[in-house]
Coordinates of C-alpha atoms in Angstrom, one line a residue:
M1295 CA 0.2 -0.1 0.0
I1296 CA 1.4 3.6 -0.9
S1297 CA 0.2 6.2 1.3
V1298 CA 0.5 10.2 0.0
A1299 CA -0.8 13.2 1.8
I1300 CA 1.0 16.1 1.1
K1301 CA 0.9 19.7 0.4
K1302 CA 3.1 22.2 -1.7
Q1303 CA 3.0 25.9 -2.8
L1304 CA 4.4 26.3 -6.0
G1305 CA 4.3 29.9 -7.2
G1306 CA 0.8 30.4 -7.9
F1307 CA 0.2 26.5 -7.9
A1308 CA -1.4 24.9 -4.6
L1309 CA -0.9 20.9 -4.5
D1310 CA -3.0 19.6 -1.8
A1311 CA -3.0 15.7 -2.6
S1312 CA -4.3 12.6 -0.4
F1313 CA -4.8 9.3 -1.8
E1314 CA -4.0 5.6 -1.2
A1315 CA -2.8 3.0 -4.0
P1316 CA -3.3 -1.0 -3.2
A1317 CA -1.1 -3.2 -5.1
G1318 CA -1.0 -3.2 -8.8
V1319 CA -1.3 -0.4 -10.9
T1320 CA -2.3 3.2 -9.7
A1321 CA -2.8 6.0 -12.4
I1322 CA -2.9 9.1 -11.8
F1323 CA -4.9 10.8 -14.2
G1324 CA -5.6 14.5 -15.1
A1325 CA -5.1 17.3 -17.5
S1326 CA -1.3 18.9 -18.0
G1327 CA -0.8 21.1 -15.1
S1328 CA -3.0 19.2 -12.5
G1329 CA -0.4 18.1 -10.4
K1330 CA 0.6 14.6 -11.4
T1331 CA 4.2 15.0 -12.1
T1332 CA 4.4 17.1 -9.0
V1333 CA 3.1 14.0 -6.9
V1334 CA 5.6 11.4 -8.3
N1335 CA 8.6 13.7 -7.8
A1336 CA 7.5 14.0 -4.2
V1337 CA 7.6 10.2 -3.9
A1338 CA 10.4 10.1 -5.5
G1339 CA 12.1 12.6 -3.1
L1340 CA 12.9 14.8 -5.9
L1341 CA 10.4 17.8 -4.5
T1342 CA 10.1 18.0 -0.6
P1343 CA 6.8 19.0 0.6
A1344 CA 5.9 21.8 2.9
A1345 CA 3.6 19.4 5.0
G1346 CA 2.4 15.8 4.7
R1347 CA 3.6 12.0 4.8
I1348 CA 4.3 9.4 2.1
S1349 CA 5.1 5.8 3.1
V1350 CA 5.2 2.6 1.0
G1351 CA 4.0 -0.6 3.3
D1352 CA 6.0 -0.1 6.5
V1353 CA 8.5 2.3 5.2
V1354 CA 8.2 5.9 5.7
L1355 CA 9.6 8.2 3.1
F1356 CA 8.7 11.3 4.1
D1357 CA 7.3 12.8 7.4
H1358 CA 6.9 16.7 7.9
E1359 CA 6.3 16.2 11.4
K1360 CA 8.7 13.7 12.5
R1361 CA 11.4 15.7 10.1
R1362 CA 11.8 12.3 8.2
D1363 CA 12.8 12.6 4.6
L1364 CA 14.8 9.9 2.9
P1365 CA 17.2 11.3 0.0
P1366 CA 16.3 9.7 -3.5
Q1367 CA 18.8 7.2 -3.5
Q1368 CA 17.6 5.5 -0.1
R1369 CA 14.1 5.3 -1.1
R1370 CA 14.5 2.1 -3.5
I1371 CA 12.2 3.9 -6.3
G1372 CA 12.5 3.1 -9.9
Y1373 CA 11.6 6.0 -12.3
V1374 CA 10.8 5.6 -15.9
F1375 CA 10.4 9.4 -17.7
Q1376 CA 8.6 10.3 -20.6
D1377 CA 12.3 10.2 -22.5
A1378 CA 14.2 7.1 -21.9
R1379 CA 17.4 8.8 -21.0
L1380 CA 19.5 5.9 -21.9
F1381 CA 23.3 6.3 -21.9
P1382 CA 24.0 6.9 -25.8
H1383 CA 27.6 5.4 -25.5
M1384 CA 26.5 2.5 -23.7
S1385 CA 24.8 -0.7 -25.1
V1386 CA 21.5 -2.1 -24.1
L1387 CA 23.0 -4.7 -21.7
R1388 CA 25.4 -1.9 -19.9
N1389 CA 22.3 0.3 -20.1
L1390 CA 20.3 -2.2 -17.9
R1391 CA 23.2 -3.2 -15.8
F1392 CA 23.8 0.6 -14.8
G1393 CA 20.6 0.1 -12.8
G1394 CA 21.9 -3.3 -11.2
T1395 CA 21.8 -6.7 -12.0
Y1396 CA 18.7 -8.0 -9.7
D1397 CA 16.6 -10.7 -11.6
E1398 CA 18.4 -9.8 -14.8
A1399 CA 17.3 -13.1 -16.9
R1400 CA 13.6 -12.8 -15.8
I1401 CA 13.3 -9.1 -16.6
I1402 CA 15.0 -9.5 -19.9
E1403 CA 12.4 -11.8 -20.6
V1404 CA 9.5 -10.2 -19.3
L1405 CA 10.3 -7.3 -21.5
G1406 CA 11.5 -9.1 -24.6
L1407 CA 15.1 -7.8 -24.8
G1408 CA 17.1 -10.5 -25.5
D1409 CA 17.4 -9.7 -29.2
L1410 CA 18.4 -5.8 -28.4
L1411 CA 21.5 -6.5 -25.8
E1412 CA 24.5 -5.6 -28.1
R1413 CA 22.7 -2.9 -29.8
M1414 CA 23.2 0.7 -29.1
P1415 CA 20.4 2.8 -28.1
A1416 CA 20.8 5.1 -31.4
G1417 CA 19.6 2.0 -33.3
L1418 CA 16.5 1.3 -31.1
S1419 CA 12.7 2.3 -31.8
G1420 CA 11.2 4.6 -29.3
G1421 CA 9.1 1.8 -27.7
E1422 CA 12.5 0.0 -27.8
Q1423 CA 14.2 2.4 -25.7
Q1424 CA 11.4 2.8 -23.4
R1425 CA 11.3 -1.2 -22.5
V1426 CA 15.1 -0.9 -22.1
A1427 CA 14.5 2.2 -19.5
L1428 CA 11.7 0.2 -17.6
G1429 CA 14.2 -2.8 -17.3
R1430 CA 17.1 -0.7 -16.1
A1431 CA 14.5 0.8 -13.3
L1432 CA 13.7 -2.7 -12.5
M1433 CA 17.2 -4.0 -12.2
C1434 CA 18.0 -1.8 -9.1
N1435 CA 15.3 -4.0 -7.3
P1436 CA 12.6 -1.2 -6.5
Q1437 CA 10.0 -1.5 -3.7
L1438 CA 7.9 1.0 -5.8
L1439 CA 8.0 1.9 -9.6
L1440 CA 7.1 5.1 -11.1
M1441 CA 6.1 5.8 -14.6
D1442 CA 5.6 9.7 -15.6
E1443 CA 4.0 9.4 -19.3
P1444 CA 6.3 6.9 -20.7
L1445 CA 4.3 6.4 -23.8
A1446 CA 3.8 10.3 -24.2
A1447 CA 6.5 10.5 -27.0
L1448 CA 5.4 7.6 -29.0
D1449 CA 3.1 7.5 -31.9
G1450 CA 0.2 4.9 -32.0
A1451 CA 2.3 2.2 -33.9
R1452 CA 5.1 2.5 -31.1
K1453 CA 2.5 2.5 -28.2
A1454 CA 0.7 -0.4 -29.4
E1455 CA 4.2 -2.3 -29.7
I1456 CA 5.1 -1.7 -26.2
L1457 CA 1.6 -1.8 -24.4
P1458 CA 1.5 -5.8 -24.0
Y1459 CA 4.9 -5.6 -22.4
F1460 CA 3.5 -3.3 -19.9
E1461 CA 0.6 -5.8 -19.3
R1462 CA 3.0 -8.5 -18.8
L1463 CA 4.7 -6.5 -16.2
R1464 CA 1.6 -5.5 -14.4
D1465 CA 0.7 -9.2 -14.1
D1466 CA 4.4 -10.7 -13.7
V1467 CA 6.4 -8.2 -11.7
K1468 CA 4.7 -7.7 -8.2
I1469 CA 5.6 -4.4 -7.1
P1470 CA 3.3 -1.3 -6.9
I1471 CA 3.5 1.1 -9.9
L1472 CA 2.1 4.9 -10.0
Y1473 CA 1.3 5.8 -13.6
V1474 CA 1.0 9.2 -14.6
S1475 CA -1.1 9.8 -18.0
H1476 CA -3.4 11.9 -19.4
D1477 CA -4.4 9.3 -22.0
M1478 CA -7.6 7.3 -20.9
S1479 CA -7.0 4.5 -23.4
E1480 CA -3.5 3.5 -21.5
V1481 CA -5.2 4.1 -18.1
A1482 CA -8.1 1.7 -18.8
R1483 CA -5.6 -1.1 -20.4
L1484 CA -2.9 -1.0 -17.7
A1485 CA -4.4 0.3 -14.3
T1486 CA -6.1 -1.5 -11.7
T1487 CA -7.2 1.6 -9.6
L1488 CA -7.5 5.1 -10.6
V1489 CA -6.5 8.6 -9.2
V1490 CA -8.1 11.7 -10.7
M1491 CA -6.7 14.9 -10.2
D1492 CA -7.4 18.5 -11.0
A1493 CA -5.9 21.6 -10.0
G1494 CA -3.8 20.3 -7.5
K1495 CA -5.9 18.0 -5.9
V1496 CA -7.4 14.7 -6.0
V1497 CA -11.2 15.0 -7.1
I1498 CA -12.0 11.0 -7.2
Q1499 CA -10.4 7.8 -6.5
G1500 CA -10.8 4.1 -6.5
P1501 CA -11.0 0.8 -8.3
L1502 CA -10.6 1.5 -12.1
G1503 CA -13.6 -0.1 -13.1
Q1504 CA -15.5 1.5 -10.3
V1505 CA -14.8 5.0 -11.0
L1506 CA -15.1 4.6 -14.8
S1507 CA -18.8 3.6 -14.7
Q1508 CA -19.9 6.4 -12.3
P1509 CA -21.7 9.0 -14.3
Q1510 CA -20.4 11.7 -11.8
A1511 CA -17.0 11.0 -13.2
V1512 CA -18.0 11.8 -16.5
P1513 CA -17.1 16.0 -16.1
L1514 CA -14.1 15.2 -14.3
L1515 CA -12.5 12.6 -16.8
G1516 CA -14.0 14.5 -19.8
V1517 CA -16.6 13.5 -22.2
R1518 CA -14.3 11.8 -24.7
A1519 CA -12.5 9.9 -22.0
A1520 CA -15.6 8.7 -20.0
G1521 CA -16.4 4.9 -20.2
A1522 CA -16.6 1.6 -18.8
V1523 CA -14.0 -1.1 -18.3
I1524 CA -15.1 -4.8 -18.2
E1525 CA -13.3 -7.9 -18.1
T1526 CA -14.2 -10.6 -20.5
K1527 CA -13.0 -13.8 -21.7
V1528 CA -12.8 -15.5 -25.2
A1529 CA -15.5 -17.9 -26.2
G1530 CA -14.6 -18.6 -29.8
R1531 CA -13.6 -16.8 -32.9
L1532 CA -15.8 -16.3 -36.1
L1533 CA -12.9 -16.8 -38.5
D1534 CA -15.1 -15.9 -42.0
D1535 CA -16.3 -12.9 -40.0
G1536 CA -13.0 -11.8 -38.6
L1537 CA -14.6 -11.3 -35.0
T1538 CA -14.0 -12.8 -31.5
E1539 CA -16.7 -13.6 -29.3
L1540 CA -16.1 -12.4 -25.9
L1541 CA -18.3 -13.2 -22.7
F1542 CA -18.7 -11.2 -19.5
S1543 CA -21.4 -11.4 -16.6
G1544 CA -23.9 -9.3 -18.6
G1545 CA -23.8 -11.5 -22.1
R1546 CA -22.1 -11.6 -25.0
L1547 CA -20.0 -9.0 -27.1
M1548 CA -18.7 -9.6 -30.5
M1549 CA -15.7 -7.7 -31.4
P1550 CA -13.7 -7.1 -35.0
G1551 CA -10.1 -8.9 -35.0
I1552 CA -8.3 -12.1 -33.2
L1553 CA -8.3 -11.1 -29.8
G1554 CA -6.4 -14.2 -28.0
V1555 CA -7.2 -17.8 -27.6
L1556 CA -10.1 -19.5 -26.1
G1557 CA -10.6 -18.9 -22.3
Q1558 CA -7.9 -15.8 -22.6
S1559 CA -8.9 -12.8 -20.5
V1560 CA -9.4 -9.7 -22.2
R1561 CA -10.3 -6.4 -20.9
I1562 CA -12.4 -3.9 -22.9
R1563 CA -13.2 -0.1 -22.5
I1564 CA -16.3 1.0 -23.9
P1565 CA -16.5 4.7 -24.6
A1566 CA -19.8 6.2 -23.1
Q1567 CA -20.4 8.3 -26.2
D1568 CA -20.8 5.1 -28.2
V1569 CA -23.2 3.4 -26.5
I1570 CA -26.9 3.9 -27.8
L1571 CA -29.6 3.3 -25.4
A1572 CA -33.0 1.8 -26.4
T1573 CA -36.3 1.1 -24.3
E1574 CA -37.4 -1.8 -26.7
K1575 CA -34.9 -4.4 -28.3
P1576 CA -34.2 -3.3 -31.7
K1577 CA -34.9 -5.2 -34.7
G1578 CA -33.2 -5.0 -38.4
M1579 CA -30.2 -3.0 -37.4
S1580 CA -26.6 -3.4 -38.1
A1581 CA -24.9 -3.4 -34.4
L1582 CA -24.3 -6.9 -33.6
N1583 CA -24.0 -5.9 -29.7
V1584 CA -27.3 -5.6 -28.0
L1585 CA -27.3 -5.9 -23.9
P1586 CA -29.9 -5.9 -21.7
V1587 CA -29.3 -3.5 -18.7
T1588 CA -30.7 -1.8 -15.8
I1589 CA -30.3 2.0 -15.3
T1590 CA -28.6 2.6 -11.7
Q1591 CA -27.8 6.4 -11.8
I1592 CA -28.6 9.3 -14.3
S1593 CA -26.2 12.5 -13.7
Q1594 CA -27.5 15.6 -15.9
G1595 CA -24.1 17.7 -16.7
R1596 CA -23.9 21.6 -17.2
G1597 CA -24.7 21.0 -20.9
P1598 CA -26.9 18.9 -23.3
G1599 CA -25.5 15.8 -22.3
V1600 CA -26.9 13.1 -19.6
A1601 CA -24.5 10.6 -18.1
V1602 CA -26.7 7.1 -17.5
G1603 CA -25.2 4.3 -15.4
L1604 CA -26.2 0.8 -16.5
Q1605 CA -25.7 -2.6 -14.8
A1606 CA -25.4 -5.4 -17.1
G1607 CA -25.0 -8.6 -15.0
K1608 CA -22.8 -8.0 -12.4
D1609 CA -20.4 -5.5 -14.3
H1610 CA -21.5 -1.7 -15.2
L1611 CA -21.6 0.2 -18.5
L1612 CA -22.1 4.1 -19.0
A1613 CA -23.8 5.8 -21.9
R1614 CA -23.8 9.1 -22.6
V1615 CA -27.0 10.6 -24.4
T1616 CA -28.7 14.1 -25.0
R1617 CA -31.1 15.7 -22.3
R1618 CA -33.8 15.6 -25.1
S1619 CA -33.3 11.8 -25.5
A1620 CA -33.2 11.2 -22.1
Q1621 CA -36.6 13.0 -21.6
R1622 CA -38.1 11.6 -24.5
M1623 CA -37.3 8.3 -23.6
E1624 CA -38.5 8.9 -19.9
L1625 CA -35.2 7.2 -18.3
A1626 CA -35.4 6.6 -15.0
V1627 CA -33.5 4.7 -12.2
G1628 CA -34.2 0.8 -12.1
Q1629 CA -35.6 1.0 -15.5
N1630 CA -35.0 -2.0 -17.8
I1631 CA -33.9 -1.2 -21.1
F1632 CA -31.1 -2.1 -23.9
A1633 CA -27.6 -1.0 -24.4
I1634 CA -26.3 -1.1 -28.1
I1635 CA -22.9 -1.2 -28.8
K1636 CA -21.3 -1.1 -32.4
A1637 CA -18.5 -3.6 -32.9
T1638 CA -16.5 -1.3 -34.8
A1639 CA -17.2 1.5 -32.1
V1640 CA -14.0 0.0 -29.7
G1641 CA -10.9 0.5 -31.2
P1642 CA -7.4 -1.6 -30.9
E1643 CA -6.3 0.9 -28.1
D1644 CA -9.1 0.0 -26.2
I1645 CA -8.9 -3.5 -25.9
G1646 CA -5.8 -5.1 -23.7
R1647 CA -5.0 -8.1 -21.7

């Protein structure tokens, strides 16, 4: 468990952030200037808060009242920045070993670095460089890993290349991770816990799926970022159609592409703006995914939009419709309706493991 409760005045910017991060990947999400990097720099010991306390498990890194402030080199923290910051005159292997040699063979295997060890940083792609930087951070045997916008400098293709390695890291390497990002697709694929910041404060926090499915979170996350995450399993592949059948507690989903082998877990982010609601089961339409759902919450935004929380089996979805549509359909909490999701509405960046 990571516990953070800190305050710091930086010119006209006031940081006053408190949250707890359990095991797994805790994403700190927010717009530029919200205080995300300031928080992780304080955890790393690169910035000293004016007040508060930071701890990882039983280890206290900072306590203003007790005048405890461990220097960065004593905190056992691995830090991966937006740019890889590799030593250009060192091979990949020497860059890795600069961090240490802890569990070297396993880290090289998990991150797929075996074929890169003798190469120089200049000959690596952006995604490969970030994998090396991540390996270097892990080989110092950290008790905590900090990742500050590690994919922000990469294009879509390079992100797609590296995200599966990050997912494997999340599942195979049992250390807590604080992951800073302003990209909800990354967050939805990787995180287990979500902390949302705005203007130096934590405005909402909790398990990823729980936070994302709350209608009240829409104005905090942004209209385009809002959407639920569900865990599914591959039930079959329709090779003639190029589709994969996924099962979850609320029914069946058909998604394009080959998404895994039978029984494999697949995480799907379904943007709220791509969910259509119907009071009766539709007929004669192209959309393949029609799910029976129950309305759990309705939240009116400041503009013309209405966020509608939905329960599908044991899972939760989120839809965003206009106020006019909500009134015309007479939507109400407890009402049984149907959620319609186009298979093509969920992009490759919203599908993970």
